[in-house]
Amino acid sequence: MRAVGMIAEFNPLHNGHVYALQQARQLGQADVVVVVMSGNYVQRGEPALVDKWIRAQAALASGADVVVELPTTDAVQAADGFAAGALALLTALGVEQLAFGSEAPEIDYLGLAQAVAAAPPSKALFQDFTETYATQLNHYYQQTAGVSLTAPNLLLGLSYAQAALAQPQSMKLLPFARQGAGHDATQAQGDFASGSAIRRQVLAKQSVADLVPPAMRQGLTGRLQTWGDLFPLLRYRLQTTDLAALRQVYTMSEGLEYRLTQQLAGAKDFAGYMAQIKSKRYTFARMRRLCLYVTLNLTRAVMADATAHRYLHVLGFTPAGRAYLNAVKKEVSLPLITKVADDMIAPGGMMYAQQRADNLYETLVGTRQNYGRIPLMK
């Protein structure tokens, strides 16, 4: 069976994603579309609006054949770590082609990645504290390869290519033009809107019936998770954790533990707190992720261990997807999980870090996320 991979968050799944799933199948001439989907926390550094099972079910109804969870420890990293984790899972499943949306599908992403690999950036390039790391990185791309990667999906495309080059088997990249509204566009274009615009409308109790497929609409009628739920917990962690322990949090550097604790007193909500800790040096996304690492107690040691011990947690499949999994399961290079057992989420278990993060999400939604859950079947 011929498979094509996609990497997604579906937060929430909208009409643009349905189009993307169709494009992936067509471009890959694929029998099955294998989606690696972020779990209950997403790359922006926040909880997913609805849980991974609701989003997986919508994906299966909208064109996906297999949905595998991208663990929290990969899903909440910057573009390079996010891409590396997702590509590792697709490669382990024997998927040899990856489709993704881009503002510039004509770019030779693999060629760009090879050019960057031939002249990797040095730390000296990132010493201008008046500009963000992302801005300085884009300057480097312009100087090295003659291309500007300011749009989010362009940077992700390069990250996918870099991760593909690092995999033991070749991965064919199939970029296609994004449809409709841009990544963070505030206005819909016809039946298409960005995920951020849809989230704002949903949280404002405005209808998004024309912007999301029927399979997603029902999932958005329940409890919705935001940073408003997590901010009291972040405040508690910062108020009760000593500075030495905070320094062990993943990506905590350059004295940021002082900035995070000192700016806490006057913050009434998360948006206000973000405005206080944001600077020219650090983007909102970078600081949101750091705040999430603090809240979930994701230390450098936890992240390193998770990277060294990846696994494949199957959230759901169609009949075609089940046939594909049966065909490749003997060659899969990572543990394949179709039912979460107690020993997997116990201390030392392969899903222990995931369970720790999902414990908080379970408290919010009141629905078990891992133990005893089996794949959804369409």
Tab-separated table of C-alpha atoms in Angstrom:
chain	number	residue	atom	x	y	z
A	1	MET	CA	0.000	0.000	0.000
A	2	ARG	CA	1.248	3.471	-0.894
A	3	ALA	CA	1.236	5.939	1.992
A	4	VAL	CA	1.669	9.691	2.255
A	5	GLY	CA	2.330	11.492	5.510
A	6	MET	CA	0.989	14.736	6.923
A	7	ILE	CA	1.929	16.602	10.094
A	8	ALA	CA	-0.862	18.574	11.737
A	9	GLU	CA	-2.394	19.993	14.873
A	10	PHE	CA	-6.022	20.338	13.699
A	11	ASN	CA	-6.612	22.918	16.432
A	12	PRO	CA	-9.384	22.829	15.353
A	13	LEU	CA	-9.688	20.926	12.084
A	14	HIS	CA	-11.110	23.309	9.471
A	15	ASN	CA	-11.911	23.440	5.755
A	16	GLY	CA	-8.321	24.267	4.889
A	17	HIS	CA	-7.241	21.032	6.557
A	18	VAL	CA	-9.808	19.033	4.582
A	19	TYR	CA	-8.340	20.521	1.414
A	20	ALA	CA	-4.823	19.654	2.642
A	21	LEU	CA	-5.782	16.024	3.273
A	22	GLN	CA	-7.205	15.810	-0.246
A	23	GLN	CA	-4.056	17.367	-1.721
A	24	ALA	CA	-1.834	14.954	0.200
A	25	ARG	CA	-3.688	11.917	-1.140
A	26	GLN	CA	-3.671	13.268	-4.696
A	27	LEU	CA	-0.033	14.396	-4.798
A	28	GLY	CA	1.184	11.220	-3.145
A	29	GLN	CA	-1.066	8.991	-5.283
A	30	ALA	CA	-1.657	7.319	-1.960
A	31	ASP	CA	-3.866	4.525	-0.728
A	32	VAL	CA	-3.595	5.839	2.842
A	33	VAL	CA	-2.936	9.212	4.458
A	34	VAL	CA	-0.961	8.860	7.691
A	35	VAL	CA	-1.287	11.897	9.962
A	36	VAL	CA	1.054	12.650	12.851
A	37	MET	CA	-1.066	14.964	15.011
A	38	SER	CA	-0.094	16.955	18.089
A	39	GLY	CA	-1.642	15.638	21.279
A	40	ASN	CA	-3.255	17.815	23.928
A	41	TYR	CA	-0.711	20.647	23.694
A	42	VAL	CA	0.377	22.451	20.554
A	43	GLN	CA	3.439	24.119	19.103
A	44	ARG	CA	2.290	27.656	19.903
A	45	GLY	CA	2.796	26.750	23.561
A	46	GLU	CA	-0.796	26.311	24.711
A	47	PRO	CA	-3.380	23.587	25.355
A	48	ALA	CA	-5.320	22.350	22.358
A	49	LEU	CA	-8.831	23.761	22.222
A	50	VAL	CA	-10.333	20.250	22.389
A	51	ASP	CA	-8.675	16.962	23.225
A	52	LYS	CA	-6.701	14.714	20.894
A	53	TRP	CA	-9.472	12.112	20.582
A	54	ILE	CA	-12.057	14.627	19.361
A	55	ARG	CA	-9.599	16.002	16.825
A	56	ALA	CA	-8.506	12.528	15.701
A	57	GLN	CA	-12.117	11.527	15.134
A	58	ALA	CA	-12.680	14.629	12.996
A	59	ALA	CA	-9.519	13.831	11.015
A	60	LEU	CA	-10.660	10.283	10.256
A	61	ALA	CA	-13.991	11.621	9.030
A	62	SER	CA	-12.234	14.190	6.833
A	63	GLY	CA	-9.705	12.160	4.860
A	64	ALA	CA	-7.086	10.727	7.232
A	65	ASP	CA	-6.611	6.947	7.378
A	66	VAL	CA	-4.218	6.684	10.337
A	67	VAL	CA	-3.782	9.234	13.123
A	68	VAL	CA	-0.733	8.878	15.359
A	69	GLU	CA	-0.110	11.157	18.316
A	70	LEU	CA	2.874	13.482	18.291
A	71	PRO	CA	3.821	13.366	21.986
A	72	THR	CA	3.758	16.561	24.003
A	73	THR	CA	7.546	16.541	24.346
A	74	ASP	CA	7.846	16.906	20.544
A	75	ALA	CA	4.641	18.825	19.854
A	76	VAL	CA	5.525	21.851	22.002
A	77	GLN	CA	9.000	22.456	20.594
A	78	ALA	CA	10.144	25.104	18.129
A	79	ALA	CA	9.961	24.262	14.425
A	80	ASP	CA	13.146	22.179	14.263
A	81	GLY	CA	12.288	19.959	17.229
A	82	PHE	CA	8.636	19.702	16.175
A	83	ALA	CA	9.638	18.571	12.679
A	84	ALA	CA	12.314	16.152	13.892
A	85	GLY	CA	9.867	14.375	16.191
A	86	ALA	CA	7.133	14.107	13.580
A	87	LEU	CA	9.481	12.890	10.819
A	88	ALA	CA	10.910	10.258	13.166
A	89	LEU	CA	7.408	8.822	13.660
A	90	LEU	CA	6.539	8.835	9.955
A	91	THR	CA	9.844	7.187	9.102
A	92	ALA	CA	9.271	4.520	11.740
A	93	LEU	CA	5.919	3.756	10.086
A	94	GLY	CA	7.538	3.276	6.687
A	95	VAL	CA	6.091	6.454	5.181
A	96	GLU	CA	8.369	7.715	2.406
A	97	GLN	CA	6.645	10.930	1.297
A	98	LEU	CA	5.421	13.982	3.168
A	99	ALA	CA	2.849	16.515	1.931
A	100	PHE	CA	2.580	19.949	3.506
A	101	GLY	CA	1.014	23.310	2.762
A	102	SER	CA	3.251	26.261	1.981
A	103	GLU	CA	3.047	29.896	0.968
A	104	ALA	CA	5.770	29.095	-1.600
A	105	PRO	CA	5.440	25.495	-2.833
A	106	GLU	CA	7.866	26.204	-5.686
A	107	ILE	CA	10.849	26.325	-3.289
A	108	ASP	CA	13.268	23.386	-3.416
A	109	TYR	CA	13.119	22.683	0.318
A	110	LEU	CA	15.566	19.790	0.272
A	111	GLY	CA	18.039	21.882	-1.720
A	112	LEU	CA	17.607	24.722	0.765
A	113	ALA	CA	18.212	22.348	3.667
A	114	GLN	CA	21.380	21.055	2.010
A	115	ALA	CA	22.636	24.634	1.529
A	116	VAL	CA	22.024	25.393	5.192
A	117	ALA	CA	23.750	22.170	6.238
A	118	ALA	CA	26.786	23.122	4.182
A	119	ALA	CA	27.119	26.466	6.015
A	120	PRO	CA	25.530	26.042	9.462
A	121	PRO	CA	24.961	29.208	11.532
A	122	SER	CA	27.349	30.008	14.364
A	123	LYS	CA	26.374	31.339	17.779
A	124	ALA	CA	28.035	34.627	16.864
A	125	LEU	CA	25.183	35.315	14.439
A	126	PHE	CA	22.663	35.590	17.283
A	127	GLN	CA	24.244	38.163	19.570
A	128	ASP	CA	22.049	41.134	18.602
A	129	PHE	CA	19.775	41.506	21.618
A	130	THR	CA	17.662	44.158	19.886
A	131	GLU	CA	16.192	41.553	17.502
A	132	THR	CA	14.489	38.231	18.123
A	133	TYR	CA	16.279	34.978	17.457
A	134	ALA	CA	13.765	34.275	14.660
A	135	THR	CA	14.583	37.572	12.921
A	136	GLN	CA	18.312	36.956	13.113
A	137	LEU	CA	17.800	33.405	11.842
A	138	ASN	CA	15.923	34.736	8.823
A	139	HIS	CA	18.820	37.115	8.101
A	140	TYR	CA	21.057	34.057	8.060
A	141	TYR	CA	18.757	32.243	5.594
A	142	GLN	CA	18.772	35.267	3.303
A	143	GLN	CA	22.580	35.454	3.361
A	144	THR	CA	23.121	31.691	3.011
A	145	ALA	CA	20.437	30.625	0.545
A	146	GLY	CA	18.978	33.862	-0.777
A	147	VAL	CA	15.484	33.171	0.523
A	148	SER	CA	13.334	34.835	3.179
A	149	LEU	CA	11.368	32.519	5.429
A	150	THR	CA	9.233	34.946	7.383
A	151	ALA	CA	5.950	33.061	6.820
A	152	PRO	CA	5.450	30.302	9.437
A	153	ASN	CA	4.868	27.478	6.970
A	154	LEU	CA	8.002	28.334	5.005
A	155	LEU	CA	10.082	27.832	8.127
A	156	LEU	CA	8.237	24.597	8.855
A	157	GLY	CA	8.900	23.433	5.297
A	158	LEU	CA	12.623	23.985	5.774
A	159	SER	CA	12.455	22.243	9.154
A	160	TYR	CA	10.737	19.248	7.543
A	161	ALA	CA	13.464	19.125	4.895
A	162	GLN	CA	16.227	19.323	7.500
A	163	ALA	CA	14.575	16.558	9.514
A	164	ALA	CA	14.130	14.470	6.349
A	165	LEU	CA	17.841	14.718	5.582
A	166	ALA	CA	18.584	13.393	9.069
A	167	GLN	CA	16.395	10.295	8.664
A	168	PRO	CA	17.928	6.916	7.701
A	169	GLN	CA	15.625	6.591	4.689
A	170	SER	CA	14.844	9.180	2.030
A	171	MET	CA	11.645	11.203	2.341
A	172	LYS	CA	10.046	12.763	-0.731
A	173	LEU	CA	8.614	16.214	-0.006
A	174	LEU	CA	5.346	17.264	-1.653
A	175	PRO	CA	4.654	20.943	-0.928
A	176	PHE	CA	1.380	22.411	-2.140
A	177	ALA	CA	-0.110	25.904	-2.058
A	178	ARG	CA	-2.089	26.759	1.028
A	179	GLN	CA	-5.736	27.463	0.329
A	180	GLY	CA	-7.574	30.551	1.560
A	181	ALA	CA	-6.634	32.670	4.566
A	182	GLY	CA	-3.050	33.009	5.755
A	183	HIS	CA	-1.639	31.380	8.875
A	184	ASP	CA	-2.658	34.129	11.338
A	185	ALA	CA	-5.118	36.030	9.154
A	186	THR	CA	-7.948	37.599	11.135
A	187	GLN	CA	-10.518	37.507	8.316
A	188	ALA	CA	-11.987	34.503	6.522
A	189	GLN	CA	-11.707	34.125	2.754
A	190	GLY	CA	-14.918	32.472	1.690
A	191	ASP	CA	-15.195	29.162	3.534
A	192	PHE	CA	-11.547	29.261	4.606
A	193	ALA	CA	-10.129	30.872	7.742
A	194	SER	CA	-6.939	30.468	9.730
A	195	GLY	CA	-6.908	28.301	12.828
A	196	SER	CA	-6.197	31.322	15.046
A	197	ALA	CA	-9.180	33.227	13.599
A	198	ILE	CA	-11.455	30.232	14.140
A	199	ARG	CA	-10.264	29.824	17.729
A	200	ARG	CA	-11.059	33.482	18.429
A	201	GLN	CA	-14.542	33.097	16.962
A	202	VAL	CA	-15.255	29.906	18.878
A	203	LEU	CA	-14.131	31.422	22.174
A	204	ALA	CA	-16.238	34.510	21.449
A	205	LYS	CA	-19.272	32.216	20.985
A	206	GLN	CA	-19.522	33.114	17.295
A	207	SER	CA	-20.591	30.537	14.728
A	208	VAL	CA	-17.903	28.787	12.688
A	209	ALA	CA	-20.317	26.375	10.998
A	210	ASP	CA	-19.201	27.449	7.504
A	211	LEU	CA	-15.491	27.188	8.347
A	212	VAL	CA	-15.182	23.687	9.835
A	213	PRO	CA	-16.469	20.321	8.571
A	214	PRO	CA	-19.456	18.674	10.283
A	215	ALA	CA	-17.172	16.201	12.045
A	216	MET	CA	-15.496	19.055	13.942
A	217	ARG	CA	-18.556	21.145	14.754
A	218	GLN	CA	-19.889	18.846	17.453
A	219	GLY	CA	-16.510	18.656	19.151
A	220	LEU	CA	-16.455	22.429	19.554
A	221	THR	CA	-19.694	22.505	21.546
A	222	GLY	CA	-18.116	21.135	24.726
A	223	ARG	CA	-15.548	22.524	27.137
A	224	LEU	CA	-12.723	24.472	25.461
A	225	GLN	CA	-9.228	24.726	26.962
A	226	THR	CA	-7.128	27.914	26.885
A	227	TRP	CA	-4.247	29.510	28.778
A	228	GLY	CA	-6.893	30.986	31.059
A	229	ASP	CA	-7.195	27.519	32.595
A	230	LEU	CA	-3.436	27.122	33.012
A	231	PHE	CA	-2.385	30.573	34.204
A	232	PRO	CA	-3.257	30.003	37.898
A	233	LEU	CA	-1.147	26.832	37.744
A	234	LEU	CA	1.761	28.665	36.104
A	235	ARG	CA	1.520	31.322	38.823
A	236	TYR	CA	1.611	28.622	41.504
A	237	ARG	CA	4.647	26.944	39.929
A	238	LEU	CA	6.571	30.218	39.685
A	239	GLN	CA	5.646	31.219	43.229
A	240	THR	CA	6.657	27.932	44.834
A	241	THR	CA	9.599	26.667	42.745
A	242	ASP	CA	13.082	27.827	43.678
A	243	LEU	CA	15.281	29.403	41.034
A	244	ALA	CA	17.678	26.461	40.898
A	245	ALA	CA	14.819	24.148	39.916
A	246	LEU	CA	13.480	26.626	37.368
A	247	ARG	CA	16.890	26.675	35.695
A	248	GLN	CA	16.404	22.974	34.888
A	249	VAL	CA	13.283	23.722	32.825
A	250	TYR	CA	13.746	23.083	29.109
A	251	THR	CA	15.082	26.162	27.206
A	252	MET	CA	15.335	28.247	30.397
A	253	SER	CA	18.416	30.363	29.703
A	254	GLU	CA	19.976	33.815	29.951
A	255	GLY	CA	18.447	34.446	33.367
A	256	LEU	CA	14.860	34.079	32.149
A	257	GLU	CA	13.900	32.498	35.482
A	258	TYR	CA	14.357	35.948	37.066
A	259	ARG	CA	12.264	37.657	34.394
A	260	LEU	CA	9.437	35.133	34.727
A	261	THR	CA	9.246	35.387	38.518
A	262	GLN	CA	9.790	39.132	38.836
A	263	GLN	CA	7.104	40.073	36.296
A	264	LEU	CA	4.466	37.837	37.868
A	265	ALA	CA	3.196	40.099	40.653
A	266	GLY	CA	1.356	42.660	38.532
A	267	ALA	CA	-0.133	40.228	35.991
A	268	LYS	CA	-3.904	39.775	36.221
A	269	ASP	CA	-4.205	37.281	33.361
A	270	PHE	CA	-2.005	35.391	30.931
A	271	ALA	CA	-2.257	37.973	28.153
A	272	GLY	CA	-1.106	40.684	30.540
A	273	TYR	CA	1.704	38.500	31.809
A	274	MET	CA	2.894	37.777	28.265
A	275	ALA	CA	2.974	41.511	27.511
A	276	GLN	CA	5.220	42.013	30.542
A	277	ILE	CA	7.734	39.254	29.785
A	278	LYS	CA	7.876	39.759	25.998
A	279	SER	CA	10.932	41.637	24.739
A	280	LYS	CA	12.735	42.341	21.464
A	281	ARG	CA	14.871	39.306	22.189
A	282	TYR	CA	12.041	36.800	22.667
A	283	THR	CA	8.951	36.169	20.536
A	284	PHE	CA	5.533	35.528	22.019
A	285	ALA	CA	5.688	31.922	20.782
A	286	ARG	CA	9.053	31.366	22.491
A	287	MET	CA	7.760	32.719	25.815
A	288	ARG	CA	4.447	30.836	25.608
A	289	ARG	CA	6.349	27.598	25.121
A	290	LEU	CA	8.640	28.380	28.045
A	291	CYS	CA	5.633	29.104	30.260
A	292	LEU	CA	4.102	25.796	29.221
A	293	TYR	CA	7.352	23.944	30.034
A	294	VAL	CA	7.250	25.493	33.508
A	295	THR	CA	3.596	24.584	34.022
A	296	LEU	CA	4.108	20.963	32.913
A	297	ASN	CA	7.528	20.690	34.607
A	298	LEU	CA	9.236	19.713	31.370
A	299	THR	CA	12.911	19.769	32.275
A	300	ARG	CA	15.874	19.263	29.985
A	301	ALA	CA	16.252	15.741	31.397
A	302	VAL	CA	12.605	14.864	30.698
A	303	MET	CA	12.822	16.135	27.115
A	304	ALA	CA	16.101	14.355	26.410
A	305	ASP	CA	14.744	11.052	27.729
A	306	ALA	CA	11.557	11.379	25.670
A	307	THR	CA	13.570	12.073	22.519
A	308	ALA	CA	15.675	8.983	23.134
A	309	HIS	CA	12.627	6.754	23.733
A	310	ARG	CA	10.006	7.626	21.132
A	311	TYR	CA	6.962	5.440	20.444
A	312	LEU	CA	3.929	5.328	18.134
A	313	HIS	CA	0.597	5.895	19.898
A	314	VAL	CA	-2.191	5.187	17.419
A	315	LEU	CA	-5.271	7.336	18.038
A	316	GLY	CA	-7.403	5.966	15.231
A	317	PHE	CA	-7.675	4.438	11.774
A	318	THR	CA	-10.024	3.627	8.907
A	319	PRO	CA	-10.255	0.105	7.398
A	320	ALA	CA	-7.554	1.113	4.909
A	321	GLY	CA	-5.470	2.493	7.743
A	322	ARG	CA	-5.825	-0.719	9.736
A	323	ALA	CA	-4.713	-2.718	6.698
A	324	TYR	CA	-1.658	-0.486	6.339
A	325	LEU	CA	-0.700	-0.883	9.994
A	326	ASN	CA	-1.077	-4.661	9.718
A	327	ALA	CA	1.156	-4.629	6.637
A	328	VAL	CA	3.987	-2.668	8.248
A	329	LYS	CA	3.792	-3.636	11.924
A	330	LYS	CA	6.554	-6.223	11.707
A	331	GLU	CA	8.967	-3.656	10.235
A	332	VAL	CA	8.012	-0.710	12.456
A	333	SER	CA	11.137	0.569	14.178
A	334	LEU	CA	9.469	2.056	17.275
A	335	PRO	CA	7.066	0.523	19.823
A	336	LEU	CA	3.543	0.539	18.352
A	337	ILE	CA	0.834	1.231	20.945
A	338	THR	CA	-2.815	0.499	20.221
A	339	LYS	CA	-3.911	0.162	23.848
A	340	VAL	CA	-2.355	2.082	26.711
A	341	ALA	CA	-1.584	-0.212	29.615
A	342	ASP	CA	-0.826	0.718	33.215
A	343	ASP	CA	2.886	-0.066	32.962
A	344	MET	CA	3.265	2.350	30.018
A	345	ILE	CA	2.175	5.374	32.058
A	346	ALA	CA	3.827	4.327	35.340
A	347	PRO	CA	7.178	5.892	36.376
A	348	GLY	CA	9.789	4.545	33.984
A	349	GLY	CA	7.160	3.623	31.390
A	350	MET	CA	7.507	4.805	27.796
A	351	MET	CA	4.474	7.104	28.114
A	352	TYR	CA	5.198	8.426	31.602
A	353	ALA	CA	6.105	11.952	30.436
A	354	GLN	CA	3.012	12.033	28.228
A	355	GLN	CA	0.792	10.893	31.078
A	356	ARG	CA	2.191	13.564	33.388
A	357	ALA	CA	1.256	16.250	30.875
A	358	ASP	CA	-2.117	14.681	30.143
A	359	ASN	CA	-2.985	14.392	33.840
A	360	LEU	CA	-3.515	18.135	33.841
A	361	TYR	CA	-5.593	18.005	30.670
A	362	GLU	CA	-7.693	15.178	32.133
A	363	THR	CA	-8.389	17.370	35.158
A	364	LEU	CA	-9.693	20.114	32.881
A	365	VAL	CA	-11.860	18.021	30.558
A	366	GLY	CA	-12.860	15.172	32.879
A	367	THR	CA	-12.133	12.575	30.194
A	368	ARG	CA	-9.461	9.885	30.442
A	369	GLN	CA	-6.815	10.503	27.811
A	370	ASN	CA	-4.550	7.461	27.867
A	371	TYR	CA	-5.082	4.511	30.180
A	372	GLY	CA	-7.322	1.861	28.627
A	373	ARG	CA	-8.025	3.912	25.508
A	374	ILE	CA	-7.987	2.071	22.184
A	375	PRO	CA	-7.867	3.528	18.659
A	376	LEU	CA	-10.945	5.137	17.187
A	377	MET	CA	-12.251	3.181	14.218
A	378	LYS	CA	-14.113	4.670	11.267
